[in-house]
Short mmCIF file of C-alpha atoms and ligand atoms in Angstrom, two decimals:
data_model
loop_
_atom_site.label_atom_id
_atom_site.label_comp_id
_atom_site.label_asym_id
_atom_site.label_seq_id
_atom_site.Cartn_x
_atom_site.Cartn_y
_atom_site.Cartn_z
CA MET A 96 0.11 -0.07 0.05
CA GLN A 97 2.53 2.40 1.01
CA THR A 98 4.72 1.42 -2.03
CA THR A 99 1.71 2.25 -4.28
CA ASP A 100 1.28 5.64 -2.42
CA PHE A 101 5.02 6.47 -2.94
CA PHE A 102 4.86 5.41 -6.62
CA LEU A 103 1.74 7.48 -7.35
CA ARG A 104 3.13 10.53 -5.63
CA SER A 105 6.38 10.19 -7.40
CA LEU A 106 4.45 9.90 -10.74
CA SER A 107 2.58 13.07 -9.98
CA TRP A 108 5.65 14.92 -9.20
CA LEU A 109 7.39 13.72 -12.41
CA LEU A 110 4.25 14.86 -14.52
CA LEU A 111 4.35 18.20 -12.76
CA ALA A 112 7.99 18.66 -13.25
CA GLY A 113 7.56 17.48 -16.99
CA GLY A 114 4.64 19.97 -17.46
CA LEU A 115 6.78 22.80 -15.94
CA ALA A 116 9.74 22.17 -18.31
CA LEU A 117 7.48 22.11 -21.35
CA LEU A 118 5.83 25.42 -20.15
CA LEU A 119 9.37 26.93 -19.82
CA SER A 120 10.65 25.55 -23.10
CA CYS A 121 7.56 27.06 -24.72
CA GLN A 122 8.09 30.35 -23.04
CA SER A 123 11.56 30.50 -24.22
CA GLY A 124 10.41 31.20 -27.62
CA GLU A 125 8.95 30.59 -31.08
CA PRO A 126 10.04 27.41 -32.78
CA ARG A 127 13.03 27.49 -35.07
CA LYS A 128 12.16 29.31 -38.15
CA GLN A 129 14.78 27.80 -40.30
CA GLN A 130 17.55 25.23 -39.77
CA PHE A 131 20.44 27.58 -40.86
CA ALA A 132 20.93 31.19 -41.89
CA LEU A 133 23.96 33.44 -42.87
CA VAL A 134 23.80 37.24 -42.76
CA ILE A 135 26.66 39.46 -43.88
CA HIS A 136 27.64 43.16 -44.11
CA GLY A 137 30.28 45.03 -46.12
CA GLY A 138 30.40 48.22 -44.15
CA ALA A 139 27.87 51.14 -43.46
CA GLY A 140 28.03 54.79 -44.49
CA THR A 141 27.27 57.46 -46.94
CA ILE A 142 26.35 54.86 -49.62
CA LEU A 143 23.88 56.60 -52.16
CA LYS A 144 22.83 55.35 -55.58
CA LYS A 145 23.57 58.88 -57.12
CA ASN A 146 27.37 58.43 -56.29
CA MET A 147 27.80 54.97 -57.46
CA SER A 148 28.21 53.88 -61.05
CA ALA A 149 26.21 50.77 -62.45
CA GLU A 150 29.59 48.98 -62.69
CA GLN A 151 30.64 49.54 -59.02
CA GLU A 152 27.12 48.63 -57.74
CA GLN A 153 27.48 45.30 -59.77
CA ALA A 154 30.84 44.71 -58.44
CA TYR A 155 29.66 44.98 -54.67
CA ARG A 156 26.50 42.96 -55.49
CA GLU A 157 28.57 40.28 -57.09
CA LYS A 158 30.98 39.84 -54.24
CA LEU A 159 28.46 40.01 -51.55
CA THR A 160 26.60 37.13 -53.52
CA GLU A 161 29.85 35.19 -53.78
CA ALA A 162 30.52 35.38 -50.04
CA LEU A 163 26.88 34.46 -49.38
CA GLN A 164 27.18 31.41 -51.48
CA ALA A 165 30.29 30.20 -50.08
CA GLY A 166 28.85 30.36 -46.50
CA TYR A 167 25.51 28.63 -47.78
CA ASP A 168 27.14 25.75 -49.44
CA ILE A 169 28.97 25.07 -45.88
CA LEU A 170 25.78 25.43 -43.86
CA ALA A 171 23.51 23.37 -46.39
CA LYS A 172 26.06 20.41 -45.97
CA GLY A 173 25.71 20.61 -42.28
CA GLY A 174 28.89 22.48 -41.86
CA SER A 175 29.47 24.78 -38.78
CA SER A 176 28.39 28.47 -38.53
CA LEU A 177 32.08 29.20 -37.71
CA ASP A 178 33.28 27.82 -41.06
CA ALA A 179 30.57 29.63 -42.90
CA ILE A 180 31.30 32.89 -41.55
CA THR A 181 35.24 32.45 -41.82
CA ALA A 182 34.70 31.54 -45.49
CA ALA A 183 32.28 34.52 -46.18
CA ILE A 184 34.54 36.97 -44.52
CA GLN A 185 37.76 35.65 -46.39
CA ILE A 186 36.07 36.35 -49.55
CA MET A 187 35.26 39.84 -48.66
CA GLU A 188 38.91 40.24 -47.18
CA ASP A 189 40.50 39.28 -50.51
CA SER A 190 38.34 41.83 -52.28
CA PRO A 191 39.81 45.50 -52.74
CA LEU A 192 36.01 46.80 -52.48
CA PHE A 193 36.00 46.31 -48.65
CA ASN A 194 37.86 48.01 -45.81
CA ALA A 195 39.19 44.74 -44.71
CA GLY A 196 42.18 42.69 -45.75
CA LYS A 197 43.33 43.76 -49.35
CA GLY A 198 41.03 46.86 -49.32
CA ALA A 199 42.02 48.25 -45.67
CA VAL A 200 42.13 51.86 -45.40
CA PHE A 201 45.50 53.83 -44.45
CA THR A 202 46.50 55.06 -41.02
CA HIS A 203 47.83 58.69 -40.65
CA ASP A 204 51.20 57.37 -41.15
CA GLY A 205 50.32 55.58 -44.45
CA THR A 206 50.49 52.06 -43.16
CA ASN A 207 47.67 49.57 -42.83
CA GLU A 208 46.81 48.12 -39.39
CA LEU A 209 44.08 45.63 -39.42
CA ASP A 210 41.61 44.22 -36.64
CA ALA A 211 39.52 41.26 -36.63
CA SER A 212 37.57 39.10 -34.19
CA ILE A 213 35.36 36.07 -33.93
CA MET A 214 33.07 34.36 -31.57
CA ASP A 215 31.66 30.83 -31.12
CA GLY A 216 28.03 31.06 -29.60
CA ALA A 217 27.98 27.50 -28.45
CA THR A 218 30.96 27.90 -26.20
CA ARG A 219 31.28 31.70 -26.12
CA ASN A 220 35.12 31.03 -26.91
CA SER A 221 36.47 34.10 -28.79
CA GLY A 222 39.53 35.34 -30.54
CA ALA A 223 40.73 38.74 -31.81
CA VAL A 224 43.65 40.43 -33.36
CA ALA A 225 44.45 44.06 -33.41
CA GLY A 226 46.85 46.27 -35.38
CA VAL A 227 48.39 43.41 -37.54
CA ARG A 228 50.20 44.74 -40.65
CA HIS A 229 51.27 41.63 -42.69
CA ILE A 230 48.27 39.04 -42.32
CA LYS A 231 46.54 38.50 -45.46
CA ASN A 232 43.32 37.18 -43.68
CA PRO A 233 43.04 38.64 -40.18
CA ILE A 234 39.97 36.57 -39.61
CA THR A 235 41.90 33.43 -39.91
CA LEU A 236 44.34 34.73 -37.30
CA ALA A 237 41.50 35.70 -34.92
CA ARG A 238 40.20 32.06 -35.19
CA LEU A 239 43.46 30.68 -34.49
CA VAL A 240 43.77 32.89 -31.29
CA MET A 241 40.40 31.45 -30.32
CA GLU A 242 41.18 27.78 -30.90
CA LYS A 243 44.89 27.50 -30.47
CA SER A 244 45.62 29.88 -27.75
CA VAL A 245 44.55 30.36 -24.03
CA HIS A 246 43.97 34.15 -24.93
CA VAL A 247 41.24 36.06 -26.55
CA MET A 248 43.14 39.04 -27.88
CA MET A 249 46.54 39.68 -29.33
CA ALA A 250 47.94 42.83 -30.77
CA GLY A 251 50.58 43.97 -33.09
CA GLN A 252 53.98 42.13 -33.31
CA GLY A 253 52.77 39.59 -30.62
CA ALA A 254 49.89 38.56 -32.83
CA GLU A 255 52.26 38.43 -35.87
CA ALA A 256 54.73 36.33 -34.06
CA PHE A 257 51.78 33.87 -32.99
CA ALA A 258 50.68 34.00 -36.78
CA ARG A 259 54.10 32.83 -37.80
CA ALA A 260 54.09 29.96 -35.26
CA ASN A 261 50.84 28.87 -36.79
CA ASP A 262 51.74 28.90 -40.47
CA VAL A 263 49.38 31.74 -41.05
CA GLU A 264 49.88 33.53 -44.54
CA PHE A 265 51.83 36.60 -44.59
CA VAL A 266 51.96 39.44 -47.12
CA ASP A 267 54.21 42.28 -47.74
CA PRO A 268 52.55 45.57 -46.71
CA ASP A 269 52.48 46.60 -50.41
CA TYR A 270 49.64 44.05 -50.83
CA PHE A 271 47.46 46.27 -48.98
CA TYR A 272 47.99 49.35 -51.32
CA THR A 273 44.99 50.45 -53.34
CA GLU A 274 44.70 53.82 -55.15
CA ARG A 275 41.30 54.52 -53.85
CA ARG A 276 42.28 54.10 -50.23
CA TRP A 277 45.33 56.14 -50.64
CA GLN A 278 43.50 59.01 -52.17
CA GLN A 279 41.06 58.84 -49.26
CA LEU A 280 43.86 59.25 -46.92
CA GLN A 281 45.24 62.21 -48.93
CA THR A 282 41.82 63.80 -48.69
CA ALA A 283 41.54 63.34 -44.77
CA LEU A 284 45.10 64.76 -44.39
CA GLU A 285 44.09 67.87 -46.39
CA LYS A 286 40.88 68.25 -44.55
CA GLU A 287 42.71 67.97 -41.07
CA LYS A 288 45.27 70.59 -42.22
CA ASN A 289 42.41 73.04 -43.01
CA GLN A 290 40.66 72.30 -39.91
CA ALA A 291 43.34 72.20 -37.27
CA GLN A 292 41.19 74.35 -34.98
CA ILE A 293 38.32 72.09 -34.50
CA PRO A 294 38.07 69.38 -31.71
CA ASN A 295 39.64 65.82 -32.40
CA ASP A 296 36.17 64.12 -32.57
CA GLU A 297 34.91 66.02 -35.33
CA LEU A 298 37.92 65.46 -37.50
CA ILE A 299 36.77 61.90 -38.19
CA PRO A 300 34.98 62.38 -41.44
CA HIS A 301 31.17 61.88 -40.84
CA ASP A 302 30.60 61.33 -44.54
CA PHE A 303 33.21 58.53 -44.45
CA LYS A 304 32.31 55.44 -46.44
CA PHE A 305 33.06 52.61 -44.04
CA GLY A 306 33.63 49.13 -45.43
CA THR A 307 34.27 46.84 -42.70
CA VAL A 308 33.11 43.39 -43.15
CA GLY A 309 31.19 40.87 -40.93
CA ALA A 310 29.18 37.86 -40.88
CA ALA A 311 26.88 36.03 -38.34
CA ALA A 312 25.29 32.51 -39.07
CA LEU A 313 23.16 29.79 -37.45
CA ASP A 314 24.05 26.12 -38.45
CA LYS A 315 21.95 23.12 -38.68
CA GLN A 316 23.25 21.98 -35.00
CA GLY A 317 21.77 25.25 -33.55
CA ASN A 318 25.15 26.91 -33.10
CA LEU A 319 25.66 30.74 -33.74
CA ALA A 320 28.66 32.43 -34.62
CA ALA A 321 29.96 36.01 -35.66
CA GLY A 322 32.98 37.63 -37.00
CA THR A 323 34.13 41.10 -38.12
CA SER A 324 37.25 42.13 -39.91
CA THR A 325 38.41 45.76 -40.71
CA GLY A 326 41.06 48.20 -41.57
CA GLY A 327 39.68 50.44 -39.08
CA MET A 328 39.37 54.25 -39.98
CA THR A 329 41.44 56.28 -42.63
CA ASN A 330 43.88 58.55 -40.82
CA LYS A 331 43.71 56.75 -37.62
CA LYS A 332 46.57 57.54 -35.24
CA PHE A 333 48.70 56.19 -32.30
CA GLY A 334 47.74 52.47 -32.47
CA ARG A 335 43.83 53.54 -32.54
CA ILE A 336 41.91 50.28 -32.37
CA GLY A 337 37.97 50.34 -33.07
CA ASP A 338 35.19 48.04 -32.01
CA SER A 339 35.69 45.54 -34.72
CA PRO A 340 38.11 43.35 -32.60
CA ILE A 341 36.33 44.02 -29.41
CA ILE A 342 34.12 41.15 -28.22
CA GLY A 343 30.70 42.61 -26.81
CA ALA A 344 31.32 45.81 -28.95
CA GLY A 345 31.77 44.87 -32.68
CA THR A 346 31.15 41.14 -32.32
CA TYR A 347 29.11 38.84 -30.08
CA ALA A 348 27.60 35.35 -30.31
CA ASP A 349 25.78 33.29 -27.82
CA ASN A 350 23.61 30.15 -28.54
CA ALA A 351 21.10 31.56 -25.90
CA THR A 352 20.18 34.62 -27.98
CA CYS A 353 21.85 35.79 -31.13
CA ALA A 354 25.00 36.35 -33.25
CA VAL A 355 25.93 39.95 -34.16
CA SER A 356 28.63 41.79 -36.29
CA ALA A 357 28.87 45.54 -36.23
CA THR A 358 30.07 48.41 -38.62
CA GLY A 359 30.30 52.21 -38.04
CA HIS A 360 32.10 54.78 -35.98
CA GLY A 361 33.93 52.35 -33.55
CA GLU A 362 34.43 54.73 -30.76
CA TYR A 363 30.75 55.09 -30.13
CA PHE A 364 30.18 51.29 -30.71
CA ILE A 365 32.82 50.40 -27.98
CA ARG A 366 31.17 52.85 -25.49
CA SER A 367 27.75 51.40 -26.20
CA VAL A 368 28.69 47.86 -26.11
CA VAL A 369 26.63 47.44 -29.18
CA ALA A 370 26.62 43.84 -30.05
CA HIS A 371 26.33 42.72 -26.50
CA ASP A 372 23.62 45.24 -25.57
CA ILE A 373 21.32 43.54 -28.37
CA ALA A 374 21.96 39.95 -26.88
CA ALA A 375 21.37 41.32 -23.41
CA GLN A 376 18.05 43.05 -24.45
CA MET A 377 16.85 39.50 -25.90
CA ALA A 378 18.13 37.60 -22.76
CA TYR A 379 16.88 40.10 -19.90
CA ALA A 380 14.01 41.91 -21.45
CA GLY A 381 12.75 39.06 -23.69
CA LYS A 382 12.77 41.23 -26.85
CA SER A 383 12.79 39.83 -30.28
CA LEU A 384 16.20 40.23 -32.21
CA GLN A 385 14.59 42.92 -34.50
CA ALA A 386 13.17 45.03 -31.65
CA ALA A 387 16.53 44.83 -29.73
CA ALA A 388 18.73 45.69 -32.75
CA ASP A 389 16.41 48.49 -33.66
CA ASP A 390 16.56 49.77 -30.13
CA VAL A 391 20.18 49.83 -30.15
CA VAL A 392 21.01 51.08 -33.52
CA MET A 393 18.05 53.23 -34.40
CA HIS A 394 17.60 54.73 -30.91
CA LYS A 395 20.33 54.42 -28.45
CA LEU A 396 23.33 54.73 -30.71
CA LYS A 397 21.83 57.40 -32.95
CA GLU A 398 20.88 59.73 -30.05
CA PHE A 399 24.53 59.20 -28.81
CA GLY A 400 25.87 60.23 -32.28
CA GLY A 401 27.17 56.93 -33.30
CA SER A 402 26.59 56.09 -37.01
CA GLY A 403 26.67 52.73 -38.54
CA GLY A 404 24.57 49.33 -38.46
CA ILE A 405 24.63 45.74 -37.42
CA ILE A 406 23.91 42.36 -38.98
CA ALA A 407 22.35 39.71 -36.67
CA VAL A 408 20.90 36.14 -36.70
CA ASP A 409 19.23 34.86 -33.76
CA LYS A 410 18.83 31.11 -32.29
CA TRP A 411 15.56 30.60 -34.33
CA GLY A 412 17.02 31.97 -37.67
CA ASN A 413 15.29 35.47 -37.51
CA ILE A 414 17.72 38.06 -39.31
CA ALA A 415 17.93 41.72 -38.51
CA MET A 416 20.00 44.35 -40.42
CA PRO A 417 19.29 47.84 -39.05
CA PHE A 418 21.48 50.80 -40.02
CA ASN A 419 21.22 54.48 -39.12
CA THR A 420 23.33 55.73 -42.25
CA GLU A 421 22.32 56.23 -45.67
CA GLY A 422 23.34 52.78 -46.74
CA MET A 423 25.00 49.52 -45.66
CA TYR A 424 26.29 46.58 -48.02
CA ARG A 425 24.44 43.69 -46.67
CA GLY A 426 22.80 40.46 -47.57
CA TYR A 427 21.37 37.14 -46.21
CA VAL A 428 20.62 33.74 -47.08
CA GLY A 429 18.50 31.10 -45.46
CA GLU A 430 17.68 27.40 -45.80
CA ASP A 431 15.57 28.01 -48.96
CA GLY A 432 19.20 29.14 -50.70
CA LYS A 433 17.52 32.31 -51.97
CA ILE A 434 20.38 35.01 -51.70
CA VAL A 435 19.22 38.64 -50.93
CA VAL A 436 21.83 41.43 -51.34
CA LYS A 437 20.98 45.11 -50.62
CA ILE A 438 22.90 48.38 -50.53
CA TYR A 439 20.77 51.35 -50.05
CA ARG A 440 17.94 52.42 -47.68
CA GLU A 441 14.76 50.77 -48.90
N1 LIG B 212 33.82 50.05 -37.01
C1 LIG B 212 35.12 50.29 -37.65
C2 LIG B 212 36.14 50.88 -36.63
O1 LIG B 212 35.84 51.69 -36.12
C3 LIG B 212 34.94 50.83 -38.81
C4 LIG B 212 33.88 50.48 -39.75
O2 LIG B 212 32.93 49.58 -39.40
O3 LIG B 212 33.81 50.84 -40.84
O4 LIG B 212 37.44 50.57 -36.79
#
C-alpha cells in the first residue's frame, strides 16, 4: 500500500516537473524558423545610389553574393556556423572593395593596421587580433587565437609572432596598397590641415564610407557564430583600435540569444557595447532580435551620435540588419538558398 502511494506521488511529481519544463521551453520562444541562415555586411556609411556607377554597384552585389554562396554551401551540407562565417569573411577580405584585408584603409602614417574578431556562440570562446600589418586574412588569425591559444586578444607584433608559429599566410605591406584608399587618406590629411582648430572628434569624417566586413550565422546544429574584420578608419593615429576586434562591441555570439557583427564609428560602438547590448536585451527583457537591434542602432546609438549598423541572426533563424546611415552593404541567405543583397535604404 505504502509502495503504491509512494509510486503515485512520485509519478505526479514527475508529471508536474515535465509540464513545467514544457511550459518553460514554450516560453523561451518560437520554434526554429529555419534550420540555418547566414547574414553578412560590407560596411555602412554614406552610400548613395547617385554616387555609385552601375559597374561599381554590380561589383559589390557580385562579391556579396559570392560570400553568401560560399557560406550557404557550407551550412547546407551541415557545416558549422564558424566555418561559414570564416569563408564569407575571407572572400570579402580578399576583395579590394571592402575596408578589410586587401582593401584596408590607411593610417595617418600611411600604413595599414588590421583588426578582426570571431566568437563561437556554443562555447562563447572568442579570438581577436588588433593592429596587424602583414596578415592576409586577419579573420583566420582571430580564429586561431580562439582555437589554438589560451588568450582572447593579441595585438601587433605579438599577434604576428603567434601567426608565424601557426603557419598563417603573410603578405608584404604593399599588398594592401589600393589607389582608392590612398586617395582617401590624402583627402583626410588635407581636411585635417585646414581644420586644425576643430575638436579631434569632429575630425573623423562623418561622410566617410566605411567598409568593414562581418558575418553571423546559425547552423543546422543550432550553433551561432559571428565575426568582423576591418582596416579601421582612414587617418587613424597612435595605434587606434576600433570596435571590430572587441568582443561585445563589434562582435558577439551566444547560442542562448543571437550572433551580431557591427560596422560604423567604432568609438561610439565601443562605448555603447553594441553587440552585447542586443543580446542582453533579448536575454533580460525578452525582446525579439529585431526590436533589440532597432533599439540599439536606431535609438540608443543614434541619439548618442554613433553612425553605423549591425547584422544579426538569432537562435531561431530570424535575421535583422538595421543601420542609421544612408546605406549598408548587406545580404542574407536562409535554408531556401535564396540570396538577398541590398545596398541602399529601402
Ligand atoms: N567599426 C570600424 C572601426 O571603427 C569601422 C567600420 O566599421 O567601418 O574601426
